[in-house]
């Protein structure tokens, strides 16, 4: 997980460098806020166009827990990064990628336990419905 997060960070850094080089090479003279406006806006719309059909399909097939998990996992990722950045900014703790990994692992383990318990409950309910 630690290596995965660093790969994502390196990918984002490479994309950022590439976008800045395009800006310079094409003499667009866009400032950082304008680039963020364009790139994040376009990325957000691309994600909407890709994710909406997936969520629509999942909801029609009754897989709302998958939608819930994806949403919560996304929020957990953002929250763990925000906490670490906040610690680095305020000096109220150490800003470490290992903390992010640990927090995400905690969520994944707790969700696994929840899923097993939920599966057992659904299994018992379906046994009673058959009789």
Tab-separated table of N, CA and C in Angstrom:
chain	number	residue	atom	x	y	z
A	1	UNK	N	0.829	-1.186	0.000
A	1	UNK	CA	0.000	0.000	0.000
A	1	UNK	C	0.875	1.252	0.000
A	2	UNK	N	1.955	1.192	0.750
A	2	UNK	CA	2.886	2.315	0.840
A	2	UNK	C	3.453	2.638	-0.544
A	3	UNK	N	3.894	1.595	-1.266
A	3	UNK	CA	4.438	1.792	-2.615
A	3	UNK	C	3.364	2.316	-3.563
A	4	UNK	N	2.148	1.827	-3.400
A	4	UNK	CA	1.037	2.259	-4.244
A	4	UNK	C	0.794	3.756	-4.097
A	5	UNK	N	0.795	4.240	-2.869
A	5	UNK	CA	0.564	5.666	-2.623
A	5	UNK	C	1.690	6.500	-3.225
A	6	UNK	N	2.934	6.031	-3.075
A	6	UNK	CA	4.040	6.779	-3.664
A	6	UNK	C	3.987	6.762	-5.189
A	7	UNK	N	3.511	5.673	-5.780
A	7	UNK	CA	3.343	5.640	-7.242
A	7	UNK	C	2.306	6.655	-7.690
A	8	UNK	N	1.225	6.768	-6.934
A	8	UNK	CA	0.186	7.753	-7.260
A	8	UNK	C	0.759	9.163	-7.152
A	9	UNK	N	1.506	9.421	-6.083
A	9	UNK	CA	2.121	10.735	-5.900
A	9	UNK	C	3.063	11.043	-7.062
A	10	UNK	N	3.874	10.071	-7.464
A	10	UNK	CA	4.792	10.266	-8.591
A	10	UNK	C	4.039	10.488	-9.891
A	11	UNK	N	2.931	9.776	-10.077
A	11	UNK	CA	2.109	9.957	-11.278
A	11	UNK	C	1.529	11.364	-11.322
A	12	UNK	N	1.015	11.831	-10.193
A	12	UNK	CA	0.451	13.180	-10.120
A	12	UNK	C	1.539	14.224	-10.367
A	13	UNK	N	2.711	14.014	-9.786
A	13	UNK	CA	3.830	14.943	-9.989
A	13	UNK	C	4.230	14.988	-11.457
A	14	UNK	N	4.290	13.833	-12.096
A	14	UNK	CA	4.635	13.782	-13.533
A	14	UNK	C	3.589	14.495	-14.371
A	15	UNK	N	2.310	14.264	-14.059
A	15	UNK	CA	1.233	14.929	-14.806
A	15	UNK	C	1.304	16.441	-14.602
A	16	UNK	N	1.566	16.869	-13.378
A	16	UNK	CA	1.677	18.300	-13.068
A	16	UNK	C	2.823	18.931	-13.866
A	17	UNK	N	3.958	18.267	-13.877
A	17	UNK	CA	5.118	18.765	-14.618
A	17	UNK	C	4.809	18.835	-16.111
A	18	UNK	N	4.134	17.823	-16.637
A	18	UNK	CA	3.791	17.789	-18.052
A	18	UNK	C	2.840	18.935	-18.405
A	19	UNK	N	1.821	19.164	-17.569
A	19	UNK	CA	0.867	20.245	-17.831
A	19	UNK	C	1.563	21.597	-17.782
A	20	UNK	N	2.457	21.776	-16.817
A	20	UNK	CA	3.214	23.034	-16.748
A	20	UNK	C	4.081	23.219	-17.990
A	21	UNK	N	4.679	22.136	-18.481
A	21	UNK	CA	5.517	22.250	-19.685
A	21	UNK	C	4.671	22.586	-20.907
A	22	UNK	N	3.450	22.025	-20.992
A	22	UNK	CA	2.543	22.383	-22.096
A	22	UNK	C	2.175	23.864	-22.031
A	23	UNK	N	1.908	24.338	-20.827
A	23	UNK	CA	1.576	25.746	-20.626
A	23	UNK	C	2.728	26.630	-21.093
A	24	UNK	N	3.942	26.277	-20.704
A	24	UNK	CA	5.120	27.066	-21.087
A	24	UNK	C	5.416	26.950	-22.578
A	25	UNK	N	5.360	25.715	-23.084
A	25	UNK	CA	5.701	25.473	-24.484
A	25	UNK	C	4.746	26.192	-25.432
A	26	UNK	N	3.477	26.230	-25.077
A	26	UNK	CA	2.471	26.875	-25.931
A	26	UNK	C	2.255	28.341	-25.586
A	27	UNK	N	3.062	28.846	-24.664
A	27	UNK	CA	3.008	30.252	-24.245
A	27	UNK	C	1.585	30.698	-23.898
A	28	UNK	N	0.908	29.848	-23.119
A	28	UNK	CA	-0.463	30.182	-22.706
A	28	UNK	C	-0.479	31.183	-21.559
A	29	UNK	N	0.574	31.193	-20.770
A	29	UNK	CA	0.715	32.104	-19.635
A	29	UNK	C	-0.440	31.985	-18.634
A	30	UNK	N	-0.942	30.750	-18.455
A	30	UNK	CA	-1.984	30.532	-17.456
A	30	UNK	C	-1.322	30.425	-16.089
A	31	UNK	N	-1.924	31.075	-15.098
A	31	UNK	CA	-1.357	30.966	-13.754
A	31	UNK	C	-1.840	29.668	-13.101
A	32	UNK	N	-1.358	29.408	-11.899
A	32	UNK	CA	-1.649	28.155	-11.209
A	32	UNK	C	-3.148	27.971	-10.982
A	33	UNK	N	-3.838	29.018	-10.591
A	33	UNK	CA	-5.278	28.923	-10.341
A	33	UNK	C	-6.060	28.644	-11.629
A	34	UNK	N	-5.653	29.253	-12.709
A	34	UNK	CA	-6.320	29.008	-13.989
A	34	UNK	C	-6.091	27.569	-14.457
A	35	UNK	N	-4.877	27.075	-14.262
A	35	UNK	CA	-4.595	25.686	-14.635
A	35	UNK	C	-5.400	24.723	-13.775
A	36	UNK	N	-5.471	24.992	-12.477
A	36	UNK	CA	-6.274	24.141	-11.593
A	36	UNK	C	-7.739	24.181	-12.015
A	37	UNK	N	-8.240	25.351	-12.338
A	37	UNK	CA	-9.622	25.503	-12.780
A	37	UNK	C	-9.893	24.612	-13.990
A	38	UNK	N	-9.024	24.680	-14.993
A	38	UNK	CA	-9.219	23.917	-16.222
A	38	UNK	C	-9.006	22.420	-16.023
A	39	UNK	N	-7.916	22.059	-15.381
A	39	UNK	CA	-7.563	20.640	-15.257
A	39	UNK	C	-8.517	19.911	-14.317
A	40	UNK	N	-8.743	20.460	-13.139
A	40	UNK	CA	-9.626	19.790	-12.184
A	40	UNK	C	-11.067	19.800	-12.694
A	41	UNK	N	-11.478	20.885	-13.336
A	41	UNK	CA	-12.810	20.921	-13.937
A	41	UNK	C	-12.986	19.837	-14.988
A	42	UNK	N	-12.019	19.715	-15.892
A	42	UNK	CA	-12.085	18.691	-16.942
A	42	UNK	C	-11.997	17.278	-16.354
A	43	UNK	N	-11.115	17.090	-15.379
A	43	UNK	CA	-10.977	15.786	-14.739
A	43	UNK	C	-12.272	15.403	-14.024
A	44	UNK	N	-12.875	16.351	-13.333
A	44	UNK	CA	-14.142	16.092	-12.647
A	44	UNK	C	-15.236	15.684	-13.614
A	45	UNK	N	-15.334	16.377	-14.731
A	45	UNK	CA	-16.363	16.038	-15.721
A	45	UNK	C	-16.096	14.677	-16.360
A	46	UNK	N	-14.829	14.364	-16.605
A	46	UNK	CA	-14.476	13.047	-17.144
A	46	UNK	C	-14.897	11.951	-16.163
A	47	UNK	N	-14.640	12.185	-14.877
A	47	UNK	CA	-15.034	11.203	-13.861
A	47	UNK	C	-16.549	11.057	-13.788
A	48	UNK	N	-17.284	12.163	-13.892
A	48	UNK	CA	-18.746	12.085	-13.893
A	48	UNK	C	-19.222	11.230	-15.067
A	49	UNK	N	-18.653	11.466	-16.249
A	49	UNK	CA	-19.072	10.723	-17.439
A	49	UNK	C	-18.713	9.237	-17.353
A	50	UNK	N	-17.647	8.902	-16.637
A	50	UNK	CA	-17.253	7.503	-16.483
A	50	UNK	C	-17.982	6.819	-15.325
A	51	UNK	N	-18.143	7.511	-14.223
A	51	UNK	CA	-18.667	6.891	-13.008
A	51	UNK	C	-20.191	6.824	-13.001
A	52	UNK	N	-20.868	7.815	-13.548
A	52	UNK	CA	-22.334	7.814	-13.525
A	52	UNK	C	-22.928	6.542	-14.141
A	53	UNK	N	-22.498	6.135	-15.347
A	53	UNK	CA	-23.066	4.893	-15.891
A	53	UNK	C	-22.767	3.671	-15.014
A	54	UNK	N	-21.602	3.644	-14.411
A	54	UNK	CA	-21.256	2.531	-13.522
A	54	UNK	C	-22.183	2.501	-12.315
A	55	UNK	N	-22.372	3.647	-11.656
A	55	UNK	CA	-23.240	3.710	-10.483
A	55	UNK	C	-24.686	3.421	-10.859
A	56	UNK	N	-25.109	3.890	-12.017
A	56	UNK	CA	-26.470	3.633	-12.483
A	56	UNK	C	-26.684	2.128	-12.654
A	57	UNK	N	-25.712	1.477	-13.259
A	57	UNK	CA	-25.781	0.025	-13.450
A	57	UNK	C	-25.778	-0.713	-12.115
A	58	UNK	N	-24.917	-0.282	-11.196
A	58	UNK	CA	-24.853	-0.928	-9.887
A	58	UNK	C	-26.152	-0.747	-9.110
A	59	UNK	N	-26.753	0.447	-9.200
A	59	UNK	CA	-27.996	0.683	-8.457
A	59	UNK	C	-29.147	-0.133	-9.046
A	60	UNK	N	-29.186	-0.286	-10.360
A	60	UNK	CA	-30.251	-1.066	-10.995
A	60	UNK	C	-30.137	-2.543	-10.670
A	61	UNK	N	-28.896	-3.002	-10.444
A	61	UNK	CA	-28.708	-4.423	-10.125
A	61	UNK	C	-28.696	-4.678	-8.619
A	62	UNK	N	-29.030	-3.650	-7.828
A	62	UNK	CA	-29.145	-3.825	-6.388
A	62	UNK	C	-27.828	-3.816	-5.628
A	63	UNK	N	-26.780	-3.318	-6.215
A	63	UNK	CA	-25.465	-3.291	-5.568
A	63	UNK	C	-25.168	-1.922	-4.945
A	64	UNK	N	-26.096	-1.447	-4.139
A	64	UNK	CA	-25.902	-0.126	-3.534
A	64	UNK	C	-24.780	-0.111	-2.501
A	65	UNK	N	-24.463	-1.263	-1.908
A	65	UNK	CA	-23.360	-1.312	-0.949
A	65	UNK	C	-22.029	-1.027	-1.656
A	66	UNK	N	-21.893	-1.432	-2.891
A	66	UNK	CA	-20.672	-1.137	-3.651
A	66	UNK	C	-20.546	0.365	-3.855
A	67	UNK	N	-21.649	1.016	-4.183
A	67	UNK	CA	-21.651	2.471	-4.351
A	67	UNK	C	-21.274	3.131	-3.034
A	68	UNK	N	-21.873	2.657	-1.948
A	68	UNK	CA	-21.565	3.204	-0.624
A	68	UNK	C	-20.090	3.040	-0.305
A	69	UNK	N	-19.543	1.844	-0.556
A	69	UNK	CA	-18.135	1.587	-0.257
A	69	UNK	C	-17.227	2.500	-1.077
A	70	UNK	N	-17.500	2.627	-2.356
A	70	UNK	CA	-16.671	3.482	-3.207
A	70	UNK	C	-16.683	4.927	-2.721
A	71	UNK	N	-17.858	5.395	-2.351
A	71	UNK	CA	-17.979	6.773	-1.864
A	71	UNK	C	-17.211	6.948	-0.550
A	72	UNK	N	-17.451	6.062	0.390
A	72	UNK	CA	-16.796	6.177	1.696
A	72	UNK	C	-15.292	6.017	1.556
A	73	UNK	N	-14.833	5.093	0.731
A	73	UNK	CA	-13.398	4.907	0.527
A	73	UNK	C	-12.767	6.184	-0.027
A	74	UNK	N	-13.444	6.828	-0.957
A	74	UNK	CA	-12.955	8.087	-1.507
A	74	UNK	C	-12.861	9.162	-0.427
A	75	UNK	N	-13.900	9.261	0.393
A	75	UNK	CA	-13.889	10.240	1.483
A	75	UNK	C	-12.763	9.929	2.466
A	76	UNK	N	-12.565	8.649	2.784
A	76	UNK	CA	-11.493	8.248	3.709
A	76	UNK	C	-10.133	8.626	3.133
A	77	UNK	N	-9.923	8.405	1.843
A	77	UNK	CA	-8.652	8.800	1.217
A	77	UNK	C	-8.405	10.297	1.366
A	78	UNK	N	-9.407	11.080	1.023
A	78	UNK	CA	-9.279	12.534	1.111
A	78	UNK	C	-9.050	12.962	2.552
A	79	UNK	N	-9.800	12.382	3.459
A	79	UNK	CA	-9.689	12.737	4.870
A	79	UNK	C	-8.316	12.398	5.441
A	80	UNK	N	-7.801	11.210	5.117
A	80	UNK	CA	-6.480	10.843	5.652
A	80	UNK	C	-5.387	11.752	5.105
A	81	UNK	N	-5.470	12.089	3.831
A	81	UNK	CA	-4.491	13.019	3.276
A	81	UNK	C	-4.625	14.391	3.930
A	82	UNK	N	-5.864	14.846	4.122
A	82	UNK	CA	-6.097	16.159	4.740
A	82	UNK	C	-5.558	16.198	6.171
A	83	UNK	N	-5.750	15.113	6.914
A	83	UNK	CA	-5.244	15.054	8.288
A	83	UNK	C	-3.728	15.161	8.294
A	84	UNK	N	-3.076	14.418	7.414
A	84	UNK	CA	-1.612	14.445	7.370
A	84	UNK	C	-1.086	15.811	6.927
A	85	UNK	N	-1.741	16.402	5.942
A	85	UNK	CA	-1.333	17.740	5.501
A	85	UNK	C	-1.545	18.741	6.625
A	86	UNK	N	-2.669	18.605	7.338
A	86	UNK	CA	-2.947	19.483	8.470
A	86	UNK	C	-1.911	19.338	9.571
A	87	UNK	N	-1.479	18.109	9.828
A	87	UNK	CA	-0.440	17.885	10.835
A	87	UNK	C	0.877	18.528	10.404
A	88	UNK	N	1.195	18.399	9.132
A	88	UNK	CA	2.426	19.013	8.633
A	88	UNK	C	2.370	20.525	8.703
A	89	UNK	N	1.217	21.068	8.380
A	89	UNK	CA	1.049	22.529	8.370
A	89	UNK	C	1.068	23.106	9.782
A	90	UNK	N	0.380	22.440	10.692
A	90	UNK	CA	0.249	22.974	12.045
A	90	UNK	C	1.395	22.573	12.961
A	91	UNK	N	2.169	21.569	12.555
A	91	UNK	CA	3.230	21.073	13.414
A	91	UNK	C	2.690	20.237	14.561
A	92	UNK	N	1.439	19.821	14.458
A	92	UNK	CA	0.780	19.059	15.506
A	92	UNK	C	0.868	17.562	15.209
A	93	UNK	N	2.046	17.064	14.961
A	93	UNK	CA	2.264	15.659	14.620
A	93	UNK	C	3.178	15.567	13.426
A	94	UNK	N	3.522	14.340	13.096
A	94	UNK	CA	4.409	14.104	11.955
A	94	UNK	C	3.580	13.792	10.718
A	95	UNK	N	3.965	14.392	9.614
A	95	UNK	CA	3.295	14.134	8.348
A	95	UNK	C	3.993	12.949	7.692
A	96	UNK	N	3.322	11.771	7.714
A	96	UNK	CA	3.938	10.553	7.193
A	96	UNK	C	2.949	9.789	6.310
A	97	UNK	N	3.465	9.250	5.212
A	97	UNK	CA	2.643	8.424	4.333
A	97	UNK	C	2.213	7.150	5.053
A	98	UNK	N	3.046	6.661	5.980
A	98	UNK	CA	2.700	5.445	6.721
A	98	UNK	C	1.419	5.643	7.530
A	99	UNK	N	1.162	6.846	7.998
A	99	UNK	CA	-0.083	7.124	8.729
A	99	UNK	C	-1.285	6.998	7.801
A	100	UNK	N	-1.132	7.466	6.577
A	100	UNK	CA	-2.208	7.355	5.589
A	100	UNK	C	-2.495	5.881	5.311
A	101	UNK	N	-1.438	5.125	5.083
A	101	UNK	CA	-1.579	3.692	4.807
A	101	UNK	C	-2.255	2.992	5.983
A	102	UNK	N	-1.825	3.303	7.190
A	102	UNK	CA	-2.390	2.682	8.384
A	102	UNK	C	-3.872	2.999	8.523
A	103	UNK	N	-4.257	4.243	8.294
A	103	UNK	CA	-5.663	4.621	8.376
A	103	UNK	C	-6.514	3.891	7.348
A	104	UNK	N	-6.013	3.790	6.127
A	104	UNK	CA	-6.751	3.101	5.066
A	104	UNK	C	-6.859	1.609	5.384
A	105	UNK	N	-5.778	1.024	5.894
A	105	UNK	CA	-5.815	-0.387	6.278
A	105	UNK	C	-6.841	-0.618	7.384
A	106	UNK	N	-6.932	0.329	8.332
A	106	UNK	CA	-7.931	0.212	9.392
A	106	UNK	C	-9.342	0.184	8.830
A	107	UNK	N	-9.622	1.089	7.897
A	107	UNK	CA	-10.943	1.105	7.272
A	107	UNK	C	-11.205	-0.202	6.526
A	108	UNK	N	-10.227	-0.676	5.748
A	108	UNK	CA	-10.418	-1.901	4.973
A	108	UNK	C	-10.673	-3.109	5.879
A	109	UNK	N	-9.928	-3.217	6.974
A	109	UNK	CA	-10.132	-4.329	7.902
A	109	UNK	C	-11.508	-4.246	8.560
A	110	UNK	N	-11.876	-3.054	9.031
A	110	UNK	CA	-13.175	-2.915	9.682
A	110	UNK	C	-14.312	-3.163	8.709
A	111	UNK	N	-14.142	-2.763	7.445
A	111	UNK	CA	-15.178	-3.021	6.456
A	111	UNK	C	-15.254	-4.509	6.145
A	112	UNK	N	-14.117	-5.186	6.138
A	112	UNK	CA	-14.110	-6.633	5.921
A	112	UNK	C	-14.902	-7.339	7.027
A	113	UNK	N	-14.650	-6.961	8.273
A	113	UNK	CA	-15.391	-7.541	9.404
A	113	UNK	C	-16.890	-7.244	9.249
A	114	UNK	N	-17.228	-6.001	8.923
A	114	UNK	CA	-18.617	-5.616	8.692
A	114	UNK	C	-19.235	-6.477	7.586
A	115	UNK	N	-18.504	-6.688	6.502
A	115	UNK	CA	-19.021	-7.456	5.372
A	115	UNK	C	-19.281	-8.917	5.753
A	116	UNK	N	-18.386	-9.489	6.540
A	116	UNK	CA	-18.576	-10.871	6.986
A	116	UNK	C	-19.822	-10.972	7.861
A	117	UNK	N	-19.957	-10.063	8.817
A	117	UNK	CA	-21.139	-10.065	9.695
A	117	UNK	C	-22.410	-9.853	8.875
A	118	UNK	N	-22.357	-8.906	7.951
A	118	UNK	CA	-23.510	-8.624	7.086
A	118	UNK	C	-23.855	-9.848	6.241
A	119	UNK	N	-22.820	-10.526	5.709
A	119	UNK	CA	-23.051	-11.734	4.918
A	119	UNK	C	-23.699	-12.837	5.730
A	120	UNK	N	-23.259	-12.998	6.977
A	120	UNK	CA	-23.863	-14.012	7.852
A	120	UNK	C	-25.322	-13.679	8.118
A	121	UNK	N	-25.605	-12.417	8.408
A	121	UNK	CA	-26.986	-11.997	8.667
A	121	UNK	C	-27.858	-12.219	7.436
A	122	UNK	N	-27.364	-11.837	6.267
A	122	UNK	CA	-28.130	-12.047	5.024
A	122	UNK	C	-28.327	-13.532	4.759
A	123	UNK	N	-27.307	-14.339	5.067
A	123	UNK	CA	-27.444	-15.795	4.893
A	123	UNK	C	-28.504	-16.375	5.794
A	124	UNK	N	-28.533	-15.964	7.055
A	124	UNK	CA	-29.546	-16.447	7.999
A	124	UNK	C	-30.934	-16.004	7.552
A	125	UNK	N	-31.062	-14.760	7.126
A	125	UNK	CA	-32.367	-14.254	6.662
A	125	UNK	C	-32.844	-15.051	5.447
A	126	UNK	N	-31.947	-15.327	4.513
A	126	UNK	CA	-32.364	-16.085	3.316
A	126	UNK	C	-32.736	-17.515	3.663
A	127	UNK	N	-32.121	-18.120	4.697
A	127	UNK	CA	-32.517	-19.467	5.134
A	127	UNK	C	-33.943	-19.467	5.685
A	128	UNK	N	-34.290	-18.444	6.465
A	128	UNK	CA	-35.630	-18.357	7.019
A	128	UNK	C	-36.672	-18.058	5.947
A	129	UNK	N	-36.298	-17.327	4.915
A	129	UNK	CA	-37.242	-16.996	3.846
A	129	UNK	C	-37.565	-18.228	3.009
A	130	UNK	N	-36.627	-19.165	2.900
A	130	UNK	CA	-36.856	-20.381	2.106
A	130	UNK	C	-37.867	-21.310	2.781
A	131	UNK	N	-37.901	-21.265	4.098
A	131	UNK	CA	-38.784	-22.201	4.827
A	131	UNK	C	-40.163	-21.697	4.928
